[in-house]
């Protein structure tokens, strides 16, 4: 049985800005769908301007891991869809929030914090250090990898303390950032991965793709005996009499 | 300078149910205000039925640590007040969520999860084990303490993994619970403390009071140089030329 | 390629005590080897009384995940072997420490703490609650599982704060325990799993076996580009002149 | 009652190398003792070449928080003293390990890992970002502070995952480092603080001194009811009959 992956993309920059469209002619979602293709994955895409943003109840019920890229139109995402996605994550679906998705409604709702950070876009060098070397999301990587040109995101990143920080970024301009953050929430798992500004070909970088591929497998739902929640009050036979 | 503490209470059960009113004739807030009194604290109270629930901008600006008890009327708390409290926590105010406040709007918003749990009220024994013995919230306690009669709350408690679990409860009926959970959120600190069902005199228990007293000091805002956030993009002089 | 598993057992109780030998006629290692057998695993065993305790350089070089059960003869394990095992864990080998292995030299060395705990053996009921439902070690389990008769281990368990607590035990006699503890150490992963007193048939319990089977896969080494460590001082071209 | 602080220093570089002696004419311990002086602290010092390295049973029994600086003579520290210090930390004494103390016997023993890291000394700029803004060790600081010239320490820092990472360093040459690491161990608390190479006047820097001063208060032992450990097996009255 394959893992069912849905790649969600806002898909506005690519259609409106020739510089972005030139880098991602099929959209960021199209680029990722093509390059993440693998025998153990069934990949589909969804975008903001589809009905219900392409995230109907049926689509989510058929998704094991959801990737999310958004930037300019976070506010256009309907609250009902946000609530649906968040509930599904708490129910076990994996979520991989990419780059500017730190400010997406769904990520902020699941984090409970402002998710604010510093930023600057001058196309500077980013070096991502592996700070959790035994973590499966770091599989296949060396001590670090680099992106020659990226937007800078800097600390303090106002998120809950991650369960694991797989990558910590160094930026040429003087900042650091927790760039690969793992969270367990409810029955599900969340991975935030920092790189991916739309003006650079980051999602064609081999190391970035490897990280996302690893993260999809890591975020796969854990199969548990139904019902996952222990809904009823348990039998009381072990309660001693309190006369 | 003293620490400014506001004790917020829903204050419905005590007025409507004689059994609860008998235990807490001045309300849970009144009981706590009296028993937590100390030279280094300035304590005031606020309740649901006051204008803006007693949590005006001015009141919150004058609060370092907020205690919260609610149960039957979570839905009556106005969203504008919830947002105000949550923003203030992210800005540095301490929050101590007591017992059924796990389902309060403000706690759920800050956690980002369902905050659901098992429960059963048969007045069974709870034994709270110290599982973080070097934590200041455990100061003055032994290896464990007991409450002869309490409501049971059981795992899985659907909250983010706590930064520290100071207490883990054993219940006579067969359940365990992470009963003292520490969180850093934004510039602020949150402590969730499990005991405190309205039908038992839990807030007159010396150990419970000691824990809450310790937690108030632990949750006090850390004074930082203003501005706490680094709002502007930093100077770029350290970015090497990329020509 | 299969995962290479070595099951290490002290193997003294089973040969010396008929009550234990009756439960585990082939030793705890033999019982586990038989019941954990799977197509993706290559399992071998090793015991204390073999030369170098069966843990030669070659044997460890050929091991991906090591299970460890010991109790009465921790002191007989040679320090050179302990150092070799610990170094191999830091280099990436998984380690699963079972029950009384909390006091083994290798576990204590890797934890850096006393690893002390409370204990009592009256064959009481243990109920293990899942407190990390999205963790792969909990796969296939319900909200909890029970062992009708086990030795009790109680808090405070003097170990470093676990990276994850997958199970929290309730004991009939009044104690709780963090029974499934995950640690990253160096390039390797460690899982401590509490149950397994030699007087009870715990290692024939289907849920216990499922947990150990899950843990073996979780603790498998992550393949990284060689060299895993970044040994040389990096090139300095990015250091600005300090004239 | 004041907090009893012992500042331990190897005190070799300062006596043997004029460049270091010029920066710290009274030794690093002397500099720190003078500059950390405060009404709530009773400070004494101890050095390697004193009998028992100045860390007799009596001296440790009279110490609440121990600071440790060592570099060139880690191997000369006697194992008996190392064991004594480590046992005292597990019993509740705070430990603040400074800079090259990452390789001290006592720190390595308490961590259980290699504590290795990258390093390079070209006197480059270090910028320490606050990554836990609500932590009391960050009190009084802004978003970051800088040291114009320091030795570089880089990831992967082979230590257990810290309970909190208060500071993350950026180095001009391309590395990052978890520079302020908090650990609970046994009844005690440990803080590792990265800066402090002997060739730079780091321990005269106001921000560095503020961090160390904050850490001393944070690491102070928590007073608990004696005995801290629950030594005896508990009464069994709550164990139901197992007929």
Short mmCIF file of N, CA and C in Angstrom, two decimals, chain B residues 118 127 129-133 143 154-156 161-165 168-178 238 240, chain C residues 118 127 129-133 143 154-156 161-165 168-178 238 240:
data_model
loop_
_atom_site.label_atom_id
_atom_site.label_comp_id
_atom_site.label_asym_id
_atom_site.label_seq_id
_atom_site.Cartn_x
_atom_site.Cartn_y
_atom_site.Cartn_z
N UNK B 118 -9.44 11.75 29.30
CA UNK B 118 -10.44 10.91 29.95
C UNK B 118 -10.83 11.53 31.28
N UNK B 127 -2.62 10.25 43.54
CA UNK B 127 -1.28 10.42 44.10
C UNK B 127 -0.42 11.09 43.04
N UNK B 129 3.07 12.13 41.73
CA UNK B 129 4.50 11.86 41.85
C UNK B 129 5.30 13.01 41.24
N UNK B 130 6.38 13.38 41.90
CA UNK B 130 7.28 14.39 41.35
C UNK B 130 8.17 13.72 40.31
N UNK B 131 8.04 14.13 39.06
CA UNK B 131 8.87 13.54 38.00
C UNK B 131 9.89 14.53 37.44
N UNK B 132 10.04 15.68 38.08
CA UNK B 132 11.11 16.63 37.71
C UNK B 132 11.63 17.24 39.00
N UNK B 133 12.42 16.46 39.74
CA UNK B 133 12.74 16.86 41.12
C UNK B 133 13.58 18.13 41.25
N UNK B 143 8.57 13.04 47.69
CA UNK B 143 8.56 12.25 46.46
C UNK B 143 7.18 12.27 45.80
N UNK B 154 -7.48 11.26 32.77
CA UNK B 154 -6.56 10.22 32.30
C UNK B 154 -5.99 10.51 30.92
N UNK B 155 -4.87 9.88 30.62
CA UNK B 155 -4.25 9.97 29.30
C UNK B 155 -5.05 9.16 28.28
N UNK B 156 -4.96 9.53 27.05
CA UNK B 156 -4.06 10.46 26.43
C UNK B 156 -4.60 11.86 26.59
N UNK B 161 3.68 18.15 23.55
CA UNK B 161 4.61 17.61 24.55
C UNK B 161 5.08 18.74 25.46
N UNK B 162 4.90 18.60 26.77
CA UNK B 162 5.33 19.68 27.67
C UNK B 162 6.86 19.84 27.67
N UNK B 163 7.29 21.05 27.93
CA UNK B 163 8.72 21.28 28.11
C UNK B 163 9.22 20.55 29.36
N UNK B 164 8.41 20.48 30.37
CA UNK B 164 8.72 19.71 31.58
C UNK B 164 7.42 19.12 32.11
N UNK B 165 7.50 17.91 32.63
CA UNK B 165 6.36 17.30 33.33
C UNK B 165 6.76 17.20 34.80
N UNK B 168 3.34 13.58 37.76
CA UNK B 168 2.59 12.55 37.04
C UNK B 168 1.68 11.88 38.06
N UNK B 169 0.38 11.88 37.76
CA UNK B 169 -0.61 11.37 38.71
C UNK B 169 -0.91 9.89 38.50
N UNK B 170 -1.14 9.24 39.61
CA UNK B 170 -1.69 7.89 39.68
C UNK B 170 -3.10 8.01 40.23
N UNK B 171 -4.04 7.32 39.59
CA UNK B 171 -5.41 7.29 40.11
C UNK B 171 -5.78 5.86 40.50
N UNK B 172 -6.53 5.74 41.57
CA UNK B 172 -6.88 4.42 42.09
C UNK B 172 -7.59 3.55 41.05
N UNK B 173 -8.33 4.19 40.14
CA UNK B 173 -9.11 3.43 39.17
C UNK B 173 -8.35 2.91 37.98
N UNK B 174 -7.05 3.22 37.86
CA UNK B 174 -6.28 2.62 36.79
C UNK B 174 -5.67 3.57 35.78
N UNK B 175 -5.71 4.87 36.00
CA UNK B 175 -5.21 5.81 35.01
C UNK B 175 -3.98 6.56 35.52
N UNK B 176 -3.27 7.14 34.57
CA UNK B 176 -2.14 8.04 34.85
C UNK B 176 -2.39 9.35 34.12
N UNK B 177 -1.70 10.41 34.55
CA UNK B 177 -1.90 11.71 33.91
C UNK B 177 -0.69 12.61 34.15
N UNK B 178 -0.31 13.34 33.09
CA UNK B 178 0.74 14.36 33.23
C UNK B 178 0.10 15.60 33.88
N UNK B 238 27.50 42.91 7.57
CA UNK B 238 28.26 41.66 7.66
C UNK B 238 28.01 40.72 6.49
N UNK B 240 28.81 39.48 3.06
CA UNK B 240 29.87 39.67 2.07
C UNK B 240 29.26 39.93 0.70
N UNK C 118 12.36 3.13 42.17
CA UNK C 118 11.72 2.29 43.20
C UNK C 118 11.39 0.94 42.60
N UNK C 127 -0.46 -1.44 34.00
CA UNK C 127 -1.19 -0.98 32.82
C UNK C 127 -0.32 0.08 32.15
N UNK C 129 0.03 2.91 29.55
CA UNK C 129 -0.72 3.87 28.74
C UNK C 129 0.18 4.44 27.65
N UNK C 130 -0.40 4.60 26.46
CA UNK C 130 0.32 5.23 25.35
C UNK C 130 0.27 6.73 25.56
N UNK C 131 1.42 7.35 25.76
CA UNK C 131 1.44 8.80 25.97
C UNK C 131 2.11 9.54 24.80
N UNK C 132 2.41 8.83 23.72
CA UNK C 132 2.91 9.47 22.49
C UNK C 132 2.27 8.74 21.31
N UNK C 133 0.98 9.03 21.06
CA UNK C 133 0.22 8.17 20.14
C UNK C 133 0.69 8.22 18.69
N UNK C 143 -5.23 2.26 23.34
CA UNK C 143 -4.93 3.35 24.27
C UNK C 143 -4.01 2.88 25.40
N UNK C 154 9.06 2.22 40.06
CA UNK C 154 8.37 3.49 40.30
C UNK C 154 9.27 4.71 40.17
N UNK C 155 8.65 5.85 39.96
CA UNK C 155 9.36 7.14 39.90
C UNK C 155 9.80 7.56 41.30
N UNK C 156 10.83 8.33 41.42
CA UNK C 156 11.53 9.03 40.39
C UNK C 156 12.56 8.10 39.75
N UNK C 161 15.90 13.56 31.00
CA UNK C 161 14.56 13.68 30.43
C UNK C 161 14.54 13.00 29.06
N UNK C 162 13.63 12.06 28.85
CA UNK C 162 13.59 11.38 27.55
C UNK C 162 13.19 12.34 26.43
N UNK C 163 13.66 12.04 25.24
CA UNK C 163 13.21 12.81 24.07
C UNK C 163 11.72 12.54 23.82
N UNK C 164 11.28 11.34 24.09
CA UNK C 164 9.86 10.98 24.00
C UNK C 164 9.56 9.97 25.10
N UNK C 165 8.38 10.07 25.68
CA UNK C 165 7.91 9.05 26.62
C UNK C 165 6.73 8.35 25.94
N UNK C 168 3.53 5.30 29.70
CA UNK C 168 3.59 5.62 31.11
C UNK C 168 2.79 4.55 31.85
N UNK C 169 3.44 3.88 32.80
CA UNK C 169 2.79 2.76 33.49
C UNK C 169 2.07 3.18 34.76
N UNK C 170 0.98 2.50 34.99
CA UNK C 170 0.22 2.54 36.23
C UNK C 170 0.41 1.20 36.92
N UNK C 171 0.71 1.22 38.22
CA UNK C 171 0.81 -0.02 38.98
C UNK C 171 -0.27 -0.04 40.05
N UNK C 172 -0.80 -1.22 40.29
CA UNK C 172 -1.89 -1.37 41.24
C UNK C 172 -1.53 -0.85 42.63
N UNK C 173 -0.24 -0.95 42.97
CA UNK C 173 0.17 -0.58 44.32
C UNK C 173 0.36 0.90 44.56
N UNK C 174 0.21 1.73 43.54
CA UNK C 174 0.25 3.16 43.79
C UNK C 174 1.32 3.95 43.06
N UNK C 175 2.07 3.33 42.15
CA UNK C 175 3.16 4.03 41.50
C UNK C 175 2.90 4.24 40.00
N UNK C 176 3.67 5.18 39.46
CA UNK C 176 3.68 5.43 38.01
C UNK C 176 5.13 5.33 37.54
N UNK C 177 5.30 5.16 36.22
CA UNK C 177 6.66 5.02 35.69
C UNK C 177 6.67 5.37 34.20
N UNK C 178 7.74 6.08 33.81
CA UNK C 178 7.95 6.35 32.37
C UNK C 178 8.57 5.09 31.77
N UNK C 238 34.81 32.15 3.94
CA UNK C 238 33.72 33.03 4.29
C UNK C 238 33.99 33.93 5.49
N UNK C 240 35.35 37.03 7.01
CA UNK C 240 35.82 38.33 6.54
C UNK C 240 37.17 38.69 7.16
#
